[in-house]
Amino acid sequence: MSAMRPGEALLRWPAAAGDTAAGDTAAGGVSHEPGDAPDADGVAVLATRTYQPLELFLFSAAGWHPHRIHYDQPYTTDVEGHEAVVVHGPLQTVHLVDALVGALDVPVDVRTVASRHLALLTVGDVAVMKGRLRDASDDGSSATFEVWMERGDGARTTTATATVERRSSSPVAGPATGRGTGDAR
Amino acid sequence: MADVVAAAHEDPGDLDRALEEWAGSVRLTLEHRVDRKDIVRFAVATGNTDPLHHDPAAARAAGYADVVAPPMFYVSLRTAVFNLVPLGELHPEGTPWRDAPPIDFTQAMAGEAVAELTRPFVAGDEVWCGRRVEGIERKTGRSGHLTFVRFEYRYDDPQGAPFAVEHFTRIFR
């Protein structure tokens, strides 16, 4: 494998359609962990994570998500027959998209996300997030990436396709009044 | 509920009618004001440390009116808005009874989700959250009956301009 310099983006923005070298800043390596250059197929490891019960509880709480398989260990194992509490599919998608945005060498806005949950991921599993460029627009203003999460046995638990646009202007403002809630934390 | 299930399995026509009635009952539009805590809690829970999601001053310096939500924030609106029902209206597995079709099932799973994101949510935004059933498909495989329910979730401002639209399938087995 070939290591990348600290702070170097894992995935390079494509100049335009047909830029097959994009995402492949130092092709030819074998990508095993974040910081490795993408492999010969342009696949980069974007992040790794071992989910813990606390973050599953926080995600359930933040989104008022009462499905018990995400925080109730006895119910999950005794009633539903899973080995351990289950990582939310949407949480995996959130982390995949965040990892993609963080791995790119330009700021982007996420425009579409299509995801599928293929297998269970439970707390304690080592999850590896990977991604690669699929295609780019003719003018290089947008690109579509494939990202996916693998657990320790190599099975893909969640896959997603995200189309992102290179950010070139000021963000869209929130309410014109600029009012806030005044009650943060 | 149990009577509907029993009748549905005796006559496919009854099942179709029960599913159609249920689909009409889950069509809702609910108003929600995204506040700063919604965004900060989502950012904390997902491990996102970007100051734009936590610090109003940083967000304003970047051109936003207040803290701005991470791109995938809409997934928490889907649950936070539509799962807020009285405790007695929750299925034993934890999710609202009204969200489950009138069929026998032992597991509910997340299926494919396709989302179009038009603009980010910012603290203070008023959002009209709409949900409807786009389609129901029943399949029988080696593991038994599978029912695929495809929902559409829309998040619009009060003028009807979209923040996000999601097509989300739940699978009941």
CSV table of C-alpha atoms in Angstrom, one decimal:
chain,number,residue,atom,x,y,z
A,1,MET,CA,0.0,0.0,0.0
A,2,SER,CA,1.1,3.6,-0.4
A,3,ALA,CA,0.4,6.1,2.3
A,4,MET,CA,-0.9,9.5,1.6
A,5,ARG,CA,0.4,12.7,3.1
A,6,PRO,CA,-1.4,14.0,6.2
A,7,GLY,CA,-4.3,16.2,5.3
A,8,GLU,CA,-4.4,14.9,1.7
A,9,ALA,CA,-7.9,14.2,0.3
A,10,LEU,CA,-8.8,10.6,-0.1
A,11,LEU,CA,-10.8,11.2,-3.3
A,12,ARG,CA,-9.9,13.8,-5.9
A,13,TRP,CA,-12.7,15.7,-7.6
A,14,PRO,CA,-13.0,14.7,-11.3
A,15,ALA,CA,-12.3,17.5,-13.9
A,16,ALA,CA,-15.0,16.2,-16.2
A,17,ALA,CA,-16.7,13.1,-17.5
A,18,GLY,CA,-14.1,10.5,-18.5
A,19,ASP,CA,-11.6,11.6,-16.0
A,20,THR,CA,-10.9,8.1,-15.1
A,21,ALA,CA,-8.0,8.9,-12.8
A,22,ALA,CA,-10.2,10.9,-10.5
A,23,GLY,CA,-10.4,9.5,-7.0
A,24,ASP,CA,-7.2,7.8,-7.7
A,25,THR,CA,-4.6,10.2,-6.3
A,26,ALA,CA,-1.9,7.5,-6.1
A,27,ALA,CA,-3.3,4.5,-7.9
A,28,GLY,CA,-2.0,1.0,-7.6
A,29,GLY,CA,-2.0,0.6,-3.8
A,30,VAL,CA,-4.1,-1.7,-1.7
A,31,SER,CA,-6.4,0.4,0.4
A,32,HIS,CA,-6.9,-1.2,3.9
A,33,GLU,CA,-7.5,1.8,6.1
A,34,PRO,CA,-8.1,5.6,6.1
A,35,GLY,CA,-5.0,7.3,4.8
A,36,ASP,CA,-4.1,4.6,2.3
A,37,ALA,CA,-4.2,5.7,-1.3
A,38,PRO,CA,-7.1,4.3,-3.4
A,39,ASP,CA,-6.5,0.9,-4.9
A,40,ALA,CA,-6.2,0.1,-8.6
A,41,ASP,CA,-10.0,0.2,-9.0
A,42,GLY,CA,-10.1,3.7,-7.4
A,43,VAL,CA,-11.6,2.3,-4.1
A,44,ALA,CA,-10.5,4.2,-1.1
A,45,VAL,CA,-11.1,3.4,2.6
A,46,LEU,CA,-12.9,6.5,3.9
A,47,ALA,CA,-13.2,5.6,7.5
A,48,THR,CA,-13.5,2.8,10.0
A,49,ARG,CA,-15.8,2.6,13.0
A,50,THR,CA,-16.8,0.1,15.7
A,51,TYR,CA,-20.3,1.0,16.8
A,52,GLN,CA,-21.0,1.3,20.5
A,53,PRO,CA,-24.4,1.1,22.3
A,54,LEU,CA,-24.1,4.7,23.5
A,55,GLU,CA,-24.1,6.2,20.0
A,56,LEU,CA,-27.0,4.0,18.9
A,57,PHE,CA,-29.0,5.2,21.9
A,58,LEU,CA,-28.1,8.9,21.1
A,59,PHE,CA,-29.2,8.5,17.5
A,60,SER,CA,-32.5,6.9,18.6
A,61,ALA,CA,-33.0,9.7,21.1
A,62,ALA,CA,-32.1,12.5,18.7
A,63,GLY,CA,-34.5,11.3,16.1
A,64,TRP,CA,-37.2,10.0,18.5
A,65,HIS,CA,-36.7,6.5,17.1
A,66,PRO,CA,-38.3,3.9,19.5
A,67,HIS,CA,-37.6,0.7,17.6
A,68,ARG,CA,-36.2,-1.6,20.3
A,69,ILE,CA,-33.6,-3.5,18.3
A,70,HIS,CA,-31.4,-0.4,18.5
A,71,TYR,CA,-31.1,-0.1,22.3
A,72,ASP,CA,-32.8,-3.0,24.1
A,73,GLN,CA,-30.3,-5.9,24.2
A,74,PRO,CA,-32.6,-8.5,25.9
A,75,TYR,CA,-35.5,-7.8,23.4
A,76,THR,CA,-33.1,-7.8,20.5
A,77,THR,CA,-31.5,-11.2,21.3
A,78,ASP,CA,-34.4,-13.0,23.0
A,79,VAL,CA,-37.3,-11.9,20.9
A,80,GLU,CA,-35.8,-11.0,17.5
A,81,GLY,CA,-32.9,-13.4,17.6
A,82,HIS,CA,-30.1,-11.0,16.7
A,83,GLU,CA,-26.7,-11.4,18.3
A,84,ALA,CA,-26.6,-7.8,19.6
A,85,VAL,CA,-28.3,-4.5,19.2
A,86,VAL,CA,-28.5,-3.5,15.6
A,87,VAL,CA,-27.0,-0.4,14.0
A,88,HIS,CA,-29.7,1.7,12.4
A,89,GLY,CA,-29.5,1.6,8.6
A,90,PRO,CA,-30.1,5.3,8.3
A,91,LEU,CA,-27.2,5.9,10.7
A,92,GLN,CA,-24.9,3.9,8.5
A,93,THR,CA,-26.1,6.0,5.5
A,94,VAL,CA,-25.4,9.2,7.4
A,95,HIS,CA,-21.9,8.1,8.2
A,96,LEU,CA,-21.2,7.0,4.7
A,97,VAL,CA,-22.3,10.3,3.3
A,98,ASP,CA,-20.4,12.3,5.9
A,99,ALA,CA,-17.3,10.2,5.2
A,100,LEU,CA,-17.6,10.8,1.4
A,101,VAL,CA,-18.0,14.6,1.9
A,102,GLY,CA,-15.0,14.6,4.3
A,103,ALA,CA,-12.9,12.6,1.9
A,104,LEU,CA,-13.2,14.9,-1.1
A,105,ASP,CA,-10.8,17.6,-1.9
A,106,VAL,CA,-13.4,20.2,-2.7
A,107,PRO,CA,-16.5,21.4,-0.8
A,108,VAL,CA,-19.7,19.9,-2.1
A,109,ASP,CA,-23.5,19.9,-1.6
A,110,VAL,CA,-25.2,16.5,-1.5
A,111,ARG,CA,-28.0,16.4,-4.0
A,112,THR,CA,-29.3,12.8,-4.1
A,113,VAL,CA,-28.7,9.7,-2.0
A,114,ALA,CA,-30.0,6.3,-2.8
A,115,SER,CA,-29.3,3.6,-0.2
A,116,ARG,CA,-30.0,0.0,0.5
A,117,HIS,CA,-29.5,-2.0,3.6
A,118,LEU,CA,-28.3,-5.5,2.7
A,119,ALA,CA,-27.2,-7.1,6.0
A,120,LEU,CA,-27.2,-6.5,9.7
A,121,LEU,CA,-24.5,-4.6,11.4
A,122,THR,CA,-24.4,-5.0,15.2
A,123,VAL,CA,-22.5,-3.2,18.0
A,124,GLY,CA,-19.0,-4.5,18.3
A,125,ASP,CA,-18.7,-5.2,14.6
A,126,VAL,CA,-15.8,-3.5,12.8
A,127,ALA,CA,-17.3,-1.4,10.1
A,128,VAL,CA,-15.2,-0.2,7.2
A,129,MET,CA,-16.5,2.5,4.9
A,130,LYS,CA,-15.3,2.5,1.3
A,131,GLY,CA,-16.0,4.6,-1.8
A,132,ARG,CA,-15.1,5.3,-5.3
A,133,LEU,CA,-16.1,7.6,-8.2
A,134,ARG,CA,-18.8,6.2,-10.5
A,135,ASP,CA,-19.2,9.1,-13.0
A,136,ALA,CA,-19.1,12.8,-13.5
A,137,SER,CA,-21.0,15.4,-15.4
A,138,ASP,CA,-19.6,16.7,-18.7
A,139,ASP,CA,-18.7,20.1,-17.2
A,140,GLY,CA,-17.3,18.6,-14.0
A,141,SER,CA,-19.8,20.4,-11.8
A,142,SER,CA,-21.3,17.2,-10.3
A,143,ALA,CA,-20.2,13.7,-9.7
A,144,THR,CA,-21.7,10.4,-8.5
A,145,PHE,CA,-19.9,8.2,-6.0
A,146,GLU,CA,-20.6,4.7,-4.7
A,147,VAL,CA,-20.0,4.3,-1.0
A,148,TRP,CA,-20.6,1.2,1.1
A,149,MET,CA,-20.0,-0.2,4.6
A,150,GLU,CA,-18.4,-3.6,5.1
A,151,ARG,CA,-18.4,-5.5,8.4
A,152,GLY,CA,-15.6,-7.8,9.6
A,153,ASP,CA,-16.7,-10.8,7.5
A,154,GLY,CA,-16.6,-8.7,4.4
A,155,ALA,CA,-20.3,-8.6,3.9
A,156,ARG,CA,-21.7,-5.2,2.7
A,157,THR,CA,-24.3,-4.0,5.2
A,158,THR,CA,-25.3,-0.7,3.5
A,159,THR,CA,-24.6,0.6,0.0
A,160,ALA,CA,-25.4,4.0,-1.3
A,161,THR,CA,-25.0,6.1,-4.4
A,162,ALA,CA,-24.6,9.8,-3.8
A,163,THR,CA,-24.6,12.6,-6.3
A,164,VAL,CA,-22.8,15.7,-5.2
A,165,GLU,CA,-22.3,19.2,-6.7
A,166,ARG,CA,-19.1,21.1,-6.3
A,167,ARG,CA,-20.0,24.2,-4.2
A,168,SER,CA,-19.2,27.4,-6.0
A,169,SER,CA,-21.3,30.0,-4.3
A,170,SER,CA,-22.7,31.2,-1.0
A,171,PRO,CA,-24.9,28.8,0.9
A,172,VAL,CA,-28.7,29.1,0.7
A,173,ALA,CA,-29.7,31.2,3.7
A,174,GLY,CA,-32.2,30.0,6.3
A,175,PRO,CA,-35.2,32.1,7.3
A,176,ALA,CA,-35.0,35.6,6.1
A,177,THR,CA,-35.5,36.9,9.6
A,178,GLY,CA,-32.4,35.1,10.7
A,179,ARG,CA,-34.1,34.1,13.9
A,180,GLY,CA,-32.7,31.4,16.0
A,181,THR,CA,-34.3,29.4,18.7
A,182,GLY,CA,-32.1,30.7,21.4
A,183,ASP,CA,-32.1,27.4,23.2
A,184,ALA,CA,-29.1,25.5,22.0
A,185,ARG,CA,-28.0,22.8,24.4
B,1,MET,CA,-56.5,-4.8,14.6
B,2,ALA,CA,-56.5,-8.6,15.1
B,3,ASP,CA,-59.9,-9.0,13.5
B,4,VAL,CA,-58.7,-7.2,10.4
B,5,VAL,CA,-55.6,-9.4,10.2
B,6,ALA,CA,-57.7,-12.6,10.5
B,7,ALA,CA,-60.2,-11.5,7.9
B,8,ALA,CA,-57.4,-10.3,5.6
B,9,HIS,CA,-55.8,-13.7,5.4
B,10,GLU,CA,-59.0,-15.5,4.6
B,11,ASP,CA,-59.9,-13.4,1.6
B,12,PRO,CA,-57.3,-11.6,-0.6
B,13,GLY,CA,-59.9,-9.1,-1.6
B,14,ASP,CA,-60.4,-8.2,2.1
B,15,LEU,CA,-56.6,-7.9,2.4
B,16,ASP,CA,-56.4,-5.4,-0.5
B,17,ARG,CA,-59.2,-3.4,1.0
B,18,ALA,CA,-57.7,-3.4,4.4
B,19,LEU,CA,-54.3,-2.3,3.0
B,20,GLU,CA,-56.0,0.5,0.9
B,21,GLU,CA,-57.8,1.7,4.0
B,22,TRP,CA,-54.6,1.7,6.1
B,23,ALA,CA,-52.7,3.5,3.4
B,24,GLY,CA,-55.3,6.3,3.5
B,25,SER,CA,-55.0,6.5,7.3
B,26,VAL,CA,-51.2,7.0,7.3
B,27,ARG,CA,-51.4,10.0,4.9
B,28,LEU,CA,-50.4,12.9,7.1
B,29,THR,CA,-49.0,16.4,6.9
B,30,LEU,CA,-47.5,17.7,10.2
B,31,GLU,CA,-45.8,21.0,10.9
B,32,HIS,CA,-42.5,21.0,12.6
B,33,ARG,CA,-40.2,23.9,13.5
B,34,VAL,CA,-36.6,22.9,13.3
B,35,ASP,CA,-34.9,24.3,16.3
B,36,ARG,CA,-31.3,24.5,17.2
B,37,LYS,CA,-31.4,21.6,19.6
B,38,ASP,CA,-32.7,19.3,16.8
B,39,ILE,CA,-29.6,20.1,14.7
B,40,VAL,CA,-27.1,20.0,17.5
B,41,ARG,CA,-28.4,16.7,18.9
B,42,PHE,CA,-28.3,15.1,15.4
B,43,ALA,CA,-24.7,16.4,14.9
B,44,VAL,CA,-23.6,15.1,18.3
B,45,ALA,CA,-25.3,11.7,17.8
B,46,THR,CA,-23.7,11.2,14.4
B,47,GLY,CA,-20.3,12.4,15.5
B,48,ASN,CA,-20.3,15.4,13.2
B,49,THR,CA,-18.1,18.1,14.8
B,50,ASP,CA,-18.3,20.8,12.0
B,51,PRO,CA,-18.9,24.1,13.9
B,52,LEU,CA,-21.6,25.0,11.3
B,53,HIS,CA,-23.8,22.4,13.0
B,54,HIS,CA,-23.1,23.5,16.5
B,55,ASP,CA,-22.1,27.2,16.7
B,56,PRO,CA,-24.5,29.9,15.5
B,57,ALA,CA,-21.7,32.4,15.1
B,58,ALA,CA,-19.8,30.1,12.8
B,59,ALA,CA,-22.9,29.4,10.8
B,60,ARG,CA,-23.7,33.1,10.4
B,61,ALA,CA,-20.1,33.8,9.4
B,62,ALA,CA,-20.7,31.2,6.6
B,63,GLY,CA,-23.8,32.9,5.4
B,64,TYR,CA,-26.5,30.9,7.2
B,65,ALA,CA,-29.2,32.5,9.5
B,66,ASP,CA,-28.4,30.0,12.3
B,67,VAL,CA,-26.8,26.5,12.7
B,68,VAL,CA,-27.3,24.5,9.6
B,69,ALA,CA,-28.1,20.8,9.6
B,70,PRO,CA,-25.9,18.1,8.1
B,71,PRO,CA,-27.0,16.8,4.7
B,72,MET,CA,-28.7,13.7,6.0
B,73,PHE,CA,-30.7,15.5,8.8
B,74,TYR,CA,-34.0,14.6,7.1
B,75,VAL,CA,-33.7,11.0,8.3
B,76,SER,CA,-34.3,12.2,11.9
B,77,LEU,CA,-37.3,14.3,10.8
B,78,ARG,CA,-38.9,11.1,9.4
B,79,THR,CA,-38.8,9.5,12.8
B,80,ALA,CA,-39.0,12.6,15.1
B,81,VAL,CA,-42.2,13.9,13.5
B,82,PHE,CA,-44.1,10.8,12.7
B,83,ASN,CA,-43.1,8.6,15.6
B,84,LEU,CA,-44.4,11.1,18.2
B,85,VAL,CA,-47.5,9.2,19.3
B,86,PRO,CA,-48.9,8.3,22.8
B,87,LEU,CA,-47.0,5.4,24.5
B,88,GLY,CA,-50.1,3.2,24.2
B,89,GLU,CA,-50.0,3.5,20.4
B,90,LEU,CA,-46.6,1.9,20.1
B,91,HIS,CA,-46.2,-1.7,18.8
B,92,PRO,CA,-44.3,-4.1,21.1
B,93,GLU,CA,-41.3,-3.7,18.8
B,94,GLY,CA,-41.3,0.0,19.5
B,95,THR,CA,-42.7,1.7,16.4
B,96,PRO,CA,-46.2,3.2,16.1
B,97,TRP,CA,-49.0,0.7,15.4
B,98,ARG,CA,-50.4,3.1,12.7
B,99,ASP,CA,-47.2,2.8,10.7
B,100,ALA,CA,-47.6,-1.0,10.3
B,101,PRO,CA,-49.9,-2.4,7.7
B,102,PRO,CA,-52.8,-4.7,8.9
B,103,ILE,CA,-50.9,-7.9,8.3
B,104,ASP,CA,-49.2,-10.5,10.5
B,105,PHE,CA,-45.4,-9.8,10.7
B,106,THR,CA,-42.6,-10.5,13.1
B,107,GLN,CA,-39.9,-8.2,11.7
B,108,ALA,CA,-39.9,-4.7,10.2
B,109,MET,CA,-36.8,-3.8,8.2
B,110,ALA,CA,-35.6,-0.7,6.3
B,111,GLY,CA,-35.4,-1.2,2.6
B,112,GLU,CA,-34.3,1.0,-0.2
B,113,ALA,CA,-34.3,4.8,0.3
B,114,VAL,CA,-33.9,7.4,-2.4
B,115,ALA,CA,-33.7,11.1,-1.5
B,116,GLU,CA,-33.5,14.3,-3.4
B,117,LEU,CA,-32.0,17.1,-1.3
B,118,THR,CA,-32.8,20.6,-2.5
B,119,ARG,CA,-31.5,22.8,0.3
B,120,PRO,CA,-30.3,22.4,3.9
B,121,PHE,CA,-32.4,22.8,7.0
B,122,VAL,CA,-31.5,25.8,9.2
B,123,ALA,CA,-32.6,26.3,12.8
B,124,GLY,CA,-35.8,28.3,12.7
B,125,ASP,CA,-37.1,26.8,9.5
B,126,GLU,CA,-40.8,25.9,9.5
B,127,VAL,CA,-41.2,22.6,7.7
B,128,TRP,CA,-44.3,20.9,6.5
B,129,CYS,CA,-43.7,17.2,6.8
B,130,GLY,CA,-45.9,15.1,4.5
B,131,ARG,CA,-46.2,11.3,4.3
B,132,ARG,CA,-48.2,9.1,2.0
B,133,VAL,CA,-48.0,5.5,0.8
B,134,GLU,CA,-46.9,5.3,-2.9
B,135,GLY,CA,-47.4,1.5,-3.2
B,136,ILE,CA,-47.7,-1.8,-1.5
B,137,GLU,CA,-46.3,-5.0,-3.0
B,138,ARG,CA,-46.7,-8.5,-1.5
B,139,LYS,CA,-44.2,-11.3,-2.3
B,140,THR,CA,-44.0,-14.9,-1.1
B,141,GLY,CA,-40.5,-16.4,-0.8
B,142,ARG,CA,-38.9,-19.3,1.0
B,143,SER,CA,-39.0,-17.4,4.2
B,144,GLY,CA,-42.7,-16.7,3.9
B,145,HIS,CA,-44.7,-13.5,3.0
B,146,LEU,CA,-42.9,-10.3,2.5
B,147,THR,CA,-44.8,-7.0,2.2
B,148,PHE,CA,-43.0,-4.0,0.7
B,149,VAL,CA,-44.5,-0.6,1.6
B,150,ARG,CA,-43.1,2.3,-0.3
B,151,PHE,CA,-43.6,5.7,1.4
B,152,GLU,CA,-43.0,9.2,0.1
B,153,TYR,CA,-41.9,11.7,2.7
B,154,ARG,CA,-41.9,15.4,1.6
B,155,TYR,CA,-40.3,18.2,3.6
B,156,ASP,CA,-41.4,21.6,2.3
B,157,ASP,CA,-41.5,25.1,3.6
B,158,PRO,CA,-44.9,26.8,4.1
B,159,GLN,CA,-44.8,28.2,0.6
B,160,GLY,CA,-44.4,24.7,-0.8
B,161,ALA,CA,-40.7,24.9,-1.8
B,162,PRO,CA,-38.9,21.6,-1.0
B,163,PHE,CA,-36.1,21.0,1.4
B,164,ALA,CA,-36.1,17.2,0.7
B,165,VAL,CA,-38.1,14.4,-0.8
B,166,GLU,CA,-37.5,10.8,0.2
B,167,HIS,CA,-39.0,7.6,-1.1
B,168,PHE,CA,-38.5,5.0,1.6
B,169,THR,CA,-39.5,1.3,1.6
B,170,ARG,CA,-40.2,-0.6,4.7
B,171,ILE,CA,-40.2,-4.4,4.5
B,172,PHE,CA,-42.5,-6.5,6.8
B,173,ARG,CA,-41.8,-10.2,7.2
